[in-house]
Amino acid sequence: MSTISDEELLAYADEQLQTELSTQIEKTLRHEQTERERLRNLLEHRDQGNLGVGDIWRHERLSCPQRSELGLFLINALDVQQQNYITFHLQQVGCSYCQAILEEMQSTSTLEEAGQLTKKRRQHLFASSAGLLRKSD
Ligand SMILES: [Zn+2]
C-alpha cells in the first residue's frame, strides 16, 4: 500500500522535495509499477490543466522558491507578485525549509548578491551618465 500522496509525487517530479523524501520516493517508483503509472497519470492530468483549486493550492504549498529568488527577496529585488508569494510561503505556509535558507543567507551570501546588484545598478548609472555627457557636448 502506498503512503506517498499525489502532491508528493508531483513535487518529486518537479524536484521540489528534500533529498531524504525524494530518495525514498525514487526507491518506491523504481519498485512499484503502479506508482510509476500513478505519477504518469498525475503529470498528464496536470498538463491538461485538470487540477482543481485545492490541488493547485496543495501543490503550491510544496513549491519552494529558488535559492536565488530567496536571495533577491531578502534585498527586496523581486517584483511585487513574487515578493508577496514568498512572504506568503514563509509566513502563511510557514515553510521551515525556506526559513532556514533565509536565515543562513542573511548571515552570508546575501551581501554578495546585494553586491552584484549594486554593481549592475552602477553600470546602469554609468551608462545613463555617459548618455547625458554625450547629449551635453
Ligand atoms: Zn519553502
Short mmCIF file of N, CA, C and O and ligand atoms in Angstrom, two decimals:
data_model
loop_
_atom_site.label_atom_id
_atom_site.label_comp_id
_atom_site.label_asym_id
_atom_site.label_seq_id
_atom_site.Cartn_x
_atom_site.Cartn_y
_atom_site.Cartn_z
N MET A 1 0.84 -1.21 0.00
CA MET A 1 0.00 0.00 0.00
C MET A 1 0.87 1.25 0.00
O MET A 1 1.90 1.30 0.66
N SER A 2 0.43 2.24 -0.75
CA SER A 2 1.27 3.43 -0.91
C SER A 2 1.03 4.46 0.18
O SER A 2 -0.08 4.68 0.63
N THR A 3 2.10 5.07 0.62
CA THR A 3 1.99 6.14 1.60
C THR A 3 2.35 7.49 0.98
O THR A 3 2.37 8.49 1.64
N ILE A 4 2.63 7.45 -0.32
CA ILE A 4 3.01 8.70 -0.99
C ILE A 4 1.75 9.40 -1.51
O ILE A 4 0.94 8.79 -2.18
N SER A 5 1.59 10.66 -1.19
CA SER A 5 0.43 11.40 -1.67
C SER A 5 0.67 11.88 -3.09
O SER A 5 1.80 11.95 -3.56
N ASP A 6 -0.44 12.20 -3.78
CA ASP A 6 -0.33 12.73 -5.14
C ASP A 6 0.57 13.96 -5.17
O ASP A 6 1.37 14.15 -6.07
N GLU A 7 0.37 14.80 -4.16
CA GLU A 7 1.12 16.06 -4.12
C GLU A 7 2.63 15.80 -4.00
O GLU A 7 3.44 16.48 -4.61
N GLU A 8 2.94 14.79 -3.18
CA GLU A 8 4.36 14.47 -3.02
C GLU A 8 4.95 13.93 -4.32
O GLU A 8 6.08 14.24 -4.67
N LEU A 9 4.16 13.13 -5.02
CA LEU A 9 4.62 12.59 -6.30
C LEU A 9 4.91 13.72 -7.28
O LEU A 9 5.94 13.74 -7.95
N LEU A 10 3.98 14.68 -7.33
CA LEU A 10 4.16 15.80 -8.25
C LEU A 10 5.36 16.65 -7.84
O LEU A 10 6.15 17.08 -8.68
N ALA A 11 5.48 16.86 -6.55
CA ALA A 11 6.61 17.65 -6.06
C ALA A 11 7.92 16.94 -6.37
O ALA A 11 8.93 17.55 -6.70
N TYR A 12 7.87 15.60 -6.29
CA TYR A 12 9.04 14.82 -6.63
C TYR A 12 9.42 15.04 -8.10
O TYR A 12 10.57 15.30 -8.43
N ALA A 13 8.40 14.99 -8.96
CA ALA A 13 8.64 15.17 -10.38
C ALA A 13 9.21 16.55 -10.67
O ALA A 13 9.99 16.74 -11.61
N ASP A 14 8.82 17.53 -9.86
CA ASP A 14 9.31 18.89 -10.05
C ASP A 14 10.61 19.15 -9.30
O ASP A 14 11.08 20.27 -9.25
N GLU A 15 11.14 18.11 -8.68
CA GLU A 15 12.37 18.22 -7.90
C GLU A 15 12.27 19.26 -6.79
O GLU A 15 13.15 20.06 -6.58
N GLN A 16 11.12 19.23 -6.11
CA GLN A 16 10.92 20.22 -5.06
C GLN A 16 10.98 19.62 -3.67
O GLN A 16 10.70 20.29 -2.69
N LEU A 17 11.32 18.36 -3.60
CA LEU A 17 11.35 17.72 -2.30
C LEU A 17 12.74 17.73 -1.70
O LEU A 17 13.73 17.83 -2.41
N GLN A 18 12.78 17.62 -0.40
CA GLN A 18 14.08 17.50 0.24
C GLN A 18 14.66 16.14 -0.08
O GLN A 18 13.94 15.18 -0.33
N THR A 19 15.97 16.07 -0.06
CA THR A 19 16.69 14.89 -0.52
C THR A 19 16.16 13.58 0.05
O THR A 19 15.95 12.62 -0.67
N GLU A 20 15.92 13.57 1.34
CA GLU A 20 15.53 12.34 2.01
C GLU A 20 14.23 11.76 1.44
O GLU A 20 14.15 10.60 1.05
N LEU A 21 13.22 12.62 1.36
CA LEU A 21 11.92 12.20 0.85
C LEU A 21 12.01 11.84 -0.63
O LEU A 21 11.44 10.86 -1.09
N SER A 22 12.78 12.63 -1.34
CA SER A 22 12.93 12.41 -2.76
C SER A 22 13.59 11.05 -3.05
O SER A 22 13.18 10.31 -3.94
N THR A 23 14.58 10.71 -2.26
CA THR A 23 15.25 9.42 -2.41
C THR A 23 14.28 8.28 -2.12
O THR A 23 14.25 7.26 -2.82
N GLN A 24 13.48 8.48 -1.09
CA GLN A 24 12.50 7.48 -0.69
C GLN A 24 11.49 7.23 -1.81
O GLN A 24 11.17 6.10 -2.14
N ILE A 25 11.01 8.32 -2.40
CA ILE A 25 10.03 8.19 -3.47
C ILE A 25 10.66 7.56 -4.70
O ILE A 25 10.06 6.70 -5.36
N GLU A 26 11.88 7.94 -4.97
CA GLU A 26 12.58 7.37 -6.11
C GLU A 26 12.68 5.86 -5.98
O GLU A 26 12.45 5.12 -6.92
N LYS A 27 12.98 5.42 -4.77
CA LYS A 27 13.10 4.00 -4.49
C LYS A 27 11.76 3.30 -4.75
O LYS A 27 11.69 2.26 -5.39
N THR A 28 10.70 3.91 -4.22
CA THR A 28 9.37 3.34 -4.39
C THR A 28 9.01 3.24 -5.87
O THR A 28 8.51 2.22 -6.34
N LEU A 29 9.30 4.33 -6.59
CA LEU A 29 8.94 4.34 -8.01
C LEU A 29 9.69 3.26 -8.78
O LEU A 29 9.15 2.67 -9.72
N ARG A 30 10.90 3.01 -8.36
CA ARG A 30 11.70 2.02 -9.06
C ARG A 30 11.10 0.62 -8.90
O ARG A 30 11.14 -0.20 -9.79
N HIS A 31 10.51 0.38 -7.71
CA HIS A 31 9.98 -0.96 -7.44
C HIS A 31 8.52 -1.14 -7.81
O HIS A 31 8.08 -2.24 -8.10
N GLU A 32 7.76 -0.09 -7.74
CA GLU A 32 6.31 -0.22 -7.91
C GLU A 32 5.85 0.36 -9.25
O GLU A 32 5.85 1.57 -9.43
N GLN A 33 5.43 -0.54 -10.11
CA GLN A 33 4.97 -0.06 -11.41
C GLN A 33 3.70 0.77 -11.27
O GLN A 33 3.50 1.74 -12.00
N THR A 34 2.84 0.36 -10.30
CA THR A 34 1.59 1.11 -10.12
C THR A 34 1.86 2.56 -9.74
O THR A 34 1.15 3.47 -10.16
N GLU A 35 2.91 2.77 -8.94
CA GLU A 35 3.27 4.13 -8.54
C GLU A 35 3.78 4.93 -9.73
O GLU A 35 3.48 6.11 -9.87
N ARG A 36 4.55 4.28 -10.56
CA ARG A 36 5.05 4.96 -11.76
C ARG A 36 3.88 5.38 -12.64
O ARG A 36 3.86 6.48 -13.18
N GLU A 37 2.90 4.49 -12.75
CA GLU A 37 1.73 4.83 -13.56
C GLU A 37 0.92 5.97 -12.94
O GLU A 37 0.39 6.82 -13.62
N ARG A 38 0.87 5.93 -11.62
CA ARG A 38 0.13 6.99 -10.92
C ARG A 38 0.78 8.35 -11.21
O ARG A 38 0.11 9.32 -11.51
N LEU A 39 2.09 8.38 -11.13
CA LEU A 39 2.80 9.63 -11.39
C LEU A 39 2.58 10.09 -12.83
O LEU A 39 2.32 11.26 -13.09
N ARG A 40 2.65 9.14 -13.75
CA ARG A 40 2.45 9.49 -15.15
C ARG A 40 1.06 10.09 -15.35
O ARG A 40 0.89 11.10 -16.02
N ASN A 41 0.06 9.45 -14.74
CA ASN A 41 -1.31 9.96 -14.84
C ASN A 41 -1.44 11.36 -14.25
O ASN A 41 -2.08 12.23 -14.83
N LEU A 42 -0.83 11.52 -13.10
CA LEU A 42 -0.88 12.83 -12.43
C LEU A 42 -0.30 13.92 -13.32
O LEU A 42 -0.88 14.99 -13.48
N LEU A 43 0.84 13.61 -13.89
CA LEU A 43 1.51 14.60 -14.74
C LEU A 43 0.67 14.90 -15.98
O LEU A 43 0.55 16.04 -16.38
N GLU A 44 0.07 13.84 -16.54
CA GLU A 44 -0.77 14.06 -17.71
C GLU A 44 -1.95 14.95 -17.37
O GLU A 44 -2.27 15.88 -18.09
N HIS A 45 -2.58 14.65 -16.25
CA HIS A 45 -3.73 15.45 -15.83
C HIS A 45 -3.34 16.89 -15.59
O HIS A 45 -4.04 17.81 -15.95
N ARG A 46 -2.17 17.05 -14.96
CA ARG A 46 -1.75 18.41 -14.66
C ARG A 46 -1.46 19.16 -15.96
O ARG A 46 -1.82 20.32 -16.11
N ASP A 47 -0.84 18.47 -16.90
CA ASP A 47 -0.53 19.11 -18.17
C ASP A 47 -1.79 19.54 -18.90
O ASP A 47 -1.81 20.53 -19.61
N GLN A 48 -2.84 18.77 -18.68
CA GLN A 48 -4.11 19.13 -19.33
C GLN A 48 -4.87 20.18 -18.53
O GLN A 48 -5.97 20.56 -18.88
N GLY A 49 -4.29 20.61 -17.46
CA GLY A 49 -4.93 21.63 -16.64
C GLY A 49 -6.13 21.12 -15.88
O GLY A 49 -7.07 21.86 -15.62
N ASN A 50 -6.11 19.84 -15.52
CA ASN A 50 -7.27 19.26 -14.85
C ASN A 50 -7.24 19.33 -13.33
O ASN A 50 -8.09 18.78 -12.67
N LEU A 51 -6.26 20.00 -12.79
CA LEU A 51 -6.19 20.07 -11.34
C LEU A 51 -7.17 21.11 -10.81
O LEU A 51 -7.29 22.19 -11.36
N GLY A 52 -7.83 20.77 -9.72
CA GLY A 52 -8.73 21.73 -9.10
C GLY A 52 -7.95 22.73 -8.27
O GLY A 52 -6.75 22.59 -8.09
N VAL A 53 -8.68 23.73 -7.79
CA VAL A 53 -8.04 24.77 -6.99
C VAL A 53 -7.33 24.17 -5.78
O VAL A 53 -6.22 24.54 -5.43
N GLY A 54 -8.00 23.21 -5.15
CA GLY A 54 -7.42 22.57 -3.97
C GLY A 54 -6.11 21.89 -4.28
O GLY A 54 -5.16 21.97 -3.51
N ASP A 55 -6.06 21.23 -5.43
CA ASP A 55 -4.83 20.54 -5.83
C ASP A 55 -3.71 21.54 -6.06
O ASP A 55 -2.59 21.32 -5.67
N ILE A 56 -4.09 22.64 -6.73
CA ILE A 56 -3.09 23.65 -7.03
C ILE A 56 -2.58 24.26 -5.73
O ILE A 56 -1.39 24.43 -5.52
N TRP A 57 -3.51 24.53 -4.82
CA TRP A 57 -3.13 25.08 -3.52
C TRP A 57 -2.15 24.15 -2.82
O TRP A 57 -1.11 24.56 -2.35
N ARG A 58 -2.48 22.85 -2.80
CA ARG A 58 -1.60 21.91 -2.12
C ARG A 58 -0.26 21.81 -2.84
O ARG A 58 0.77 21.68 -2.24
N HIS A 59 -0.33 21.91 -4.16
CA HIS A 59 0.90 21.85 -4.93
C HIS A 59 1.76 23.09 -4.65
O HIS A 59 2.95 23.00 -4.46
N GLU A 60 1.09 24.25 -4.62
CA GLU A 60 1.79 25.50 -4.33
C GLU A 60 2.47 25.45 -2.97
O GLU A 60 3.54 25.99 -2.77
N ARG A 61 1.79 24.83 -2.04
CA ARG A 61 2.35 24.73 -0.69
C ARG A 61 3.72 24.06 -0.70
O ARG A 61 4.57 24.33 0.11
N LEU A 62 3.84 23.16 -1.66
CA LEU A 62 5.10 22.41 -1.73
C LEU A 62 6.14 23.12 -2.59
O LEU A 62 7.29 22.74 -2.60
N SER A 63 5.68 24.15 -3.31
CA SER A 63 6.61 24.81 -4.22
C SER A 63 7.48 25.83 -3.50
O SER A 63 7.04 26.92 -3.22
N CYS A 64 8.68 25.45 -3.23
CA CYS A 64 9.60 26.38 -2.60
C CYS A 64 10.24 27.25 -3.67
O CYS A 64 10.55 26.78 -4.76
N PRO A 65 10.41 28.51 -3.36
CA PRO A 65 11.12 29.37 -4.31
C PRO A 65 12.57 28.93 -4.46
O PRO A 65 13.11 28.25 -3.59
N GLN A 66 13.16 29.30 -5.58
CA GLN A 66 14.57 29.00 -5.80
C GLN A 66 15.42 29.74 -4.77
O GLN A 66 15.02 30.79 -4.29
N ARG A 67 16.57 29.20 -4.53
CA ARG A 67 17.50 29.83 -3.60
C ARG A 67 17.83 31.25 -4.05
O ARG A 67 17.87 32.18 -3.24
N SER A 68 18.02 31.41 -5.35
CA SER A 68 18.36 32.74 -5.87
C SER A 68 17.21 33.72 -5.66
O SER A 68 17.42 34.90 -5.39
N GLU A 69 15.97 33.19 -5.77
CA GLU A 69 14.81 34.05 -5.55
C GLU A 69 14.74 34.51 -4.09
O GLU A 69 14.40 35.65 -3.80
N LEU A 70 15.08 33.59 -3.20
CA LEU A 70 15.10 33.95 -1.78
C LEU A 70 16.14 35.04 -1.51
O LEU A 70 15.91 35.95 -0.72
N GLY A 71 17.24 34.93 -2.21
CA GLY A 71 18.29 35.94 -2.07
C GLY A 71 17.80 37.31 -2.51
O GLY A 71 18.00 38.31 -1.83
N LEU A 72 17.12 37.32 -3.65
CA LEU A 72 16.57 38.58 -4.17
C LEU A 72 15.46 39.10 -3.26
O LEU A 72 15.32 40.31 -3.06
N PHE A 73 14.70 38.16 -2.71
CA PHE A 73 13.62 38.52 -1.78
C PHE A 73 14.19 39.29 -0.58
O PHE A 73 13.65 40.31 -0.17
N LEU A 74 15.30 38.80 -0.09
CA LEU A 74 15.94 39.41 1.08
C LEU A 74 16.30 40.86 0.84
O LEU A 74 16.21 41.69 1.73
N ILE A 75 16.72 41.16 -0.38
CA ILE A 75 17.14 42.53 -0.64
C ILE A 75 16.05 43.29 -1.41
O ILE A 75 16.31 44.32 -2.02
N ASN A 76 14.81 42.72 -1.37
CA ASN A 76 13.67 43.43 -1.96
C ASN A 76 13.82 43.69 -3.45
O ASN A 76 13.39 44.73 -3.93
N ALA A 77 14.41 42.75 -4.16
CA ALA A 77 14.70 42.99 -5.57
C ALA A 77 13.74 42.25 -6.51
O ALA A 77 13.90 42.27 -7.71
N LEU A 78 12.70 41.62 -5.94
CA LEU A 78 11.74 40.90 -6.78
C LEU A 78 10.57 41.82 -7.12
O LEU A 78 10.37 42.84 -6.45
N ASP A 79 9.78 41.42 -8.13
CA ASP A 79 8.58 42.23 -8.36
C ASP A 79 7.55 41.89 -7.29
O ASP A 79 7.65 40.87 -6.60
N VAL A 80 6.57 42.76 -7.15
CA VAL A 80 5.62 42.68 -6.04
C VAL A 80 4.98 41.30 -5.92
O VAL A 80 4.86 40.75 -4.83
N GLN A 81 4.61 40.74 -7.05
CA GLN A 81 3.93 39.43 -7.04
C GLN A 81 4.82 38.34 -6.44
O GLN A 81 4.39 37.57 -5.60
N GLN A 82 6.06 38.31 -6.88
CA GLN A 82 6.99 37.31 -6.35
C GLN A 82 7.28 37.56 -4.88
O GLN A 82 7.34 36.64 -4.08
N GLN A 83 7.44 38.82 -4.57
CA GLN A 83 7.72 39.22 -3.20
C GLN A 83 6.57 38.75 -2.29
O GLN A 83 6.79 38.16 -1.25
N ASN A 84 5.34 38.97 -2.75
CA ASN A 84 4.16 38.55 -2.00
C ASN A 84 4.09 37.03 -1.87
O ASN A 84 3.73 36.50 -0.83
N TYR A 85 4.41 36.35 -2.97
CA TYR A 85 4.34 34.91 -2.94
C TYR A 85 5.29 34.34 -1.89
O TYR A 85 4.94 33.46 -1.12
N ILE A 86 6.49 34.87 -1.86
CA ILE A 86 7.48 34.35 -0.92
C ILE A 86 7.10 34.71 0.52
O ILE A 86 7.22 33.88 1.42
N THR A 87 6.58 35.92 0.71
CA THR A 87 6.10 36.30 2.04
C THR A 87 5.03 35.31 2.48
O THR A 87 5.04 34.81 3.61
N PHE A 88 4.11 35.01 1.57
CA PHE A 88 3.04 34.05 1.85
C PHE A 88 3.62 32.68 2.18
O PHE A 88 3.24 32.05 3.16
N HIS A 89 4.55 32.27 1.36
CA HIS A 89 5.18 30.96 1.53
C HIS A 89 5.84 30.84 2.90
O HIS A 89 5.76 29.82 3.57
N LEU A 90 6.48 31.92 3.32
CA LEU A 90 7.21 31.89 4.59
C LEU A 90 6.28 32.06 5.79
O LEU A 90 6.41 31.37 6.79
N GLN A 91 5.31 32.99 5.66
CA GLN A 91 4.50 33.30 6.82
C GLN A 91 3.25 32.46 6.93
O GLN A 91 2.95 31.90 7.98
N GLN A 92 2.48 32.34 5.84
CA GLN A 92 1.24 31.56 5.89
C GLN A 92 1.53 30.06 5.85
O GLN A 92 1.03 29.30 6.65
N VAL A 93 2.33 29.67 4.88
CA VAL A 93 2.67 28.26 4.77
C VAL A 93 3.66 27.88 5.87
O VAL A 93 3.66 26.77 6.38
N GLY A 94 4.47 28.86 6.25
CA GLY A 94 5.42 28.64 7.33
C GLY A 94 6.47 27.60 6.99
O GLY A 94 6.81 26.75 7.80
N CYS A 95 6.96 27.66 5.75
CA CYS A 95 7.92 26.66 5.30
C CYS A 95 9.24 26.79 6.06
O CYS A 95 9.97 27.76 5.91
N SER A 96 9.52 25.80 6.89
CA SER A 96 10.70 25.90 7.74
C SER A 96 11.97 25.71 6.93
O SER A 96 13.04 26.19 7.29
N TYR A 97 11.82 25.02 5.82
CA TYR A 97 12.96 24.78 4.93
C TYR A 97 13.48 26.11 4.38
O TYR A 97 14.66 26.43 4.48
N CYS A 98 12.56 26.91 3.83
CA CYS A 98 12.96 28.20 3.26
C CYS A 98 13.38 29.18 4.35
O CYS A 98 14.27 29.99 4.15
N GLN A 99 12.71 29.09 5.49
CA GLN A 99 13.09 29.97 6.60
C GLN A 99 14.54 29.73 7.00
O GLN A 99 15.29 30.66 7.27
N ALA A 100 14.91 28.45 7.01
CA ALA A 100 16.29 28.09 7.36
C ALA A 100 17.27 28.64 6.33
O ALA A 100 18.33 29.17 6.67
N ILE A 101 16.89 28.50 5.05
CA ILE A 101 17.76 29.01 3.98
C ILE A 101 17.93 30.52 4.12
O ILE A 101 19.03 31.06 4.02
N LEU A 102 16.80 31.19 4.38
CA LEU A 102 16.85 32.65 4.53
C LEU A 102 17.77 33.07 5.66
O LEU A 102 18.57 33.99 5.51
N GLU A 103 17.63 32.37 6.78
CA GLU A 103 18.47 32.70 7.92
C GLU A 103 19.94 32.54 7.59
O GLU A 103 20.78 33.38 7.93
N GLU A 104 20.22 31.45 6.90
CA GLU A 104 21.60 31.19 6.52
C GLU A 104 22.09 32.30 5.58
O GLU A 104 23.20 32.80 5.69
N MET A 105 21.22 32.70 4.66
CA MET A 105 21.59 33.73 3.69
C MET A 105 21.83 35.07 4.35
O MET A 105 22.72 35.82 3.97
N GLN A 106 21.00 35.36 5.34
CA GLN A 106 21.12 36.64 5.99
C GLN A 106 22.52 36.83 6.58
O GLN A 106 23.01 37.94 6.67
N SER A 107 23.12 35.71 6.94
CA SER A 107 24.45 35.83 7.54
C SER A 107 25.57 35.78 6.50
O SER A 107 26.64 36.30 6.72
N THR A 108 25.31 35.16 5.34
CA THR A 108 26.41 35.02 4.38
C THR A 108 26.19 35.62 3.00
O THR A 108 26.49 36.79 2.77
N SER A 109 25.61 34.81 2.10
CA SER A 109 25.66 35.15 0.68
C SER A 109 24.85 36.37 0.26
O SER A 109 25.01 36.87 -0.84
N THR A 110 23.94 36.82 1.12
CA THR A 110 23.12 37.97 0.76
C THR A 110 23.98 39.16 0.39
O THR A 110 23.73 39.86 -0.58
N LEU A 111 24.97 39.36 1.20
CA LEU A 111 25.85 40.50 0.99
C LEU A 111 26.47 40.43 -0.40
O LEU A 111 26.54 41.41 -1.12
N GLU A 112 26.86 39.22 -0.75
CA GLU A 112 27.48 39.02 -2.04
C GLU A 112 26.49 39.34 -3.18
O GLU A 112 26.81 40.06 -4.10
N GLU A 113 25.27 38.80 -3.04
CA GLU A 113 24.28 39.03 -4.09
C GLU A 113 23.90 40.50 -4.16
O GLU A 113 23.69 41.05 -5.23
N ALA A 114 23.79 41.13 -3.02
CA ALA A 114 23.47 42.55 -2.99
C ALA A 114 24.59 43.32 -3.68
O ALA A 114 24.35 44.28 -4.40
N GLY A 115 25.81 42.87 -3.47
CA GLY A 115 26.96 43.50 -4.10
C GLY A 115 26.88 43.42 -5.61
O GLY A 115 27.14 44.40 -6.30
N GLN A 116 26.44 42.26 -6.10
CA GLN A 116 26.31 42.10 -7.55
C GLN A 116 25.26 43.03 -8.11
O GLN A 116 25.43 43.61 -9.18
N LEU A 117 24.19 43.18 -7.37
CA LEU A 117 23.10 44.05 -7.81
C LEU A 117 23.58 45.49 -7.86
O LEU A 117 23.29 46.23 -8.79
N THR A 118 24.31 45.88 -6.83
CA THR A 118 24.83 47.23 -6.78
C THR A 118 25.72 47.50 -7.99
O THR A 118 25.68 48.56 -8.59
N LYS A 119 26.51 46.46 -8.33
CA LYS A 119 27.39 46.60 -9.47
C LYS A 119 26.58 46.85 -10.73
O LYS A 119 26.89 47.72 -11.53
N LYS A 120 25.47 46.09 -10.88
CA LYS A 120 24.60 46.26 -12.04
C LYS A 120 24.03 47.67 -12.07
O LYS A 120 23.98 48.32 -13.11
N ARG A 121 23.56 48.13 -10.91
CA ARG A 121 23.00 49.47 -10.84
C ARG A 121 24.04 50.51 -11.24
O ARG A 121 23.75 51.47 -11.91
N ARG A 122 25.25 50.27 -10.77
CA ARG A 122 26.32 51.23 -11.04
C ARG A 122 26.60 51.27 -12.54
O ARG A 122 26.78 52.33 -13.12
N GLN A 123 26.60 50.07 -13.16
CA GLN A 123 26.83 50.02 -14.60
C GLN A 123 25.73 50.78 -15.33
O GLN A 123 25.98 51.52 -16.27
N HIS A 124 24.49 50.58 -14.84
CA HIS A 124 23.36 51.25 -15.45
C HIS A 124 23.51 52.76 -15.31
O HIS A 124 23.31 53.52 -16.24
N LEU A 125 23.89 53.16 -14.12
CA LEU A 125 24.07 54.56 -13.81
C LEU A 125 25.15 55.15 -14.71
O LEU A 125 25.01 56.24 -15.26
N PHE A 126 26.21 54.39 -14.86
CA PHE A 126 27.33 54.84 -15.68
C PHE A 126 26.86 55.03 -17.12
O PHE A 126 27.16 56.03 -17.76
N ALA A 127 26.07 54.04 -17.59
CA ALA A 127 25.57 54.11 -18.96
C ALA A 127 24.71 55.35 -19.16
O ALA A 127 24.83 56.05 -20.17
N SER A 128 23.85 55.67 -18.16
CA SER A 128 22.99 56.82 -18.36
C SER A 128 23.77 58.13 -18.25
O SER A 128 23.47 59.09 -18.96
N SER A 129 24.77 58.16 -17.37
CA SER A 129 25.50 59.42 -17.28
C SER A 129 26.38 59.62 -18.51
O SER A 129 26.60 60.74 -18.95
N ALA A 130 26.83 58.48 -19.10
CA ALA A 130 27.57 58.59 -20.35
C ALA A 130 26.67 59.19 -21.42
O ALA A 130 27.09 60.03 -22.22
N GLY A 131 25.41 58.77 -21.41
CA GLY A 131 24.43 59.30 -22.35
C GLY A 131 24.24 60.80 -22.14
O GLY A 131 24.17 61.58 -23.09
N LEU A 132 24.16 61.19 -20.89
CA LEU A 132 23.97 62.61 -20.55
C LEU A 132 25.13 63.45 -21.06
O LEU A 132 24.93 64.52 -21.60
N LEU A 133 26.32 62.90 -20.81
CA LEU A 133 27.52 63.62 -21.23
C LEU A 133 27.51 63.85 -22.73
O LEU A 133 27.84 64.93 -23.22
N ARG A 134 27.10 62.78 -23.43
CA ARG A 134 27.10 62.88 -24.88
C ARG A 134 26.11 63.98 -25.34
O ARG A 134 26.39 64.72 -26.25
N LYS A 135 24.96 63.99 -24.65
CA LYS A 135 23.96 64.98 -25.02
C LYS A 135 24.45 66.42 -24.81
O LYS A 135 24.13 67.31 -25.54
N SER A 136 25.27 66.58 -23.72
CA SER A 136 25.62 67.94 -23.34
C SER A 136 26.80 68.52 -24.14
O SER A 136 27.09 69.70 -24.02
N ASP A 137 27.48 67.65 -24.95
CA ASP A 137 28.61 68.28 -25.64
C ASP A 137 28.28 68.72 -27.07
O ASP A 137 27.12 68.85 -27.44
ZN ZN B 1 9.72 26.58 1.12
#
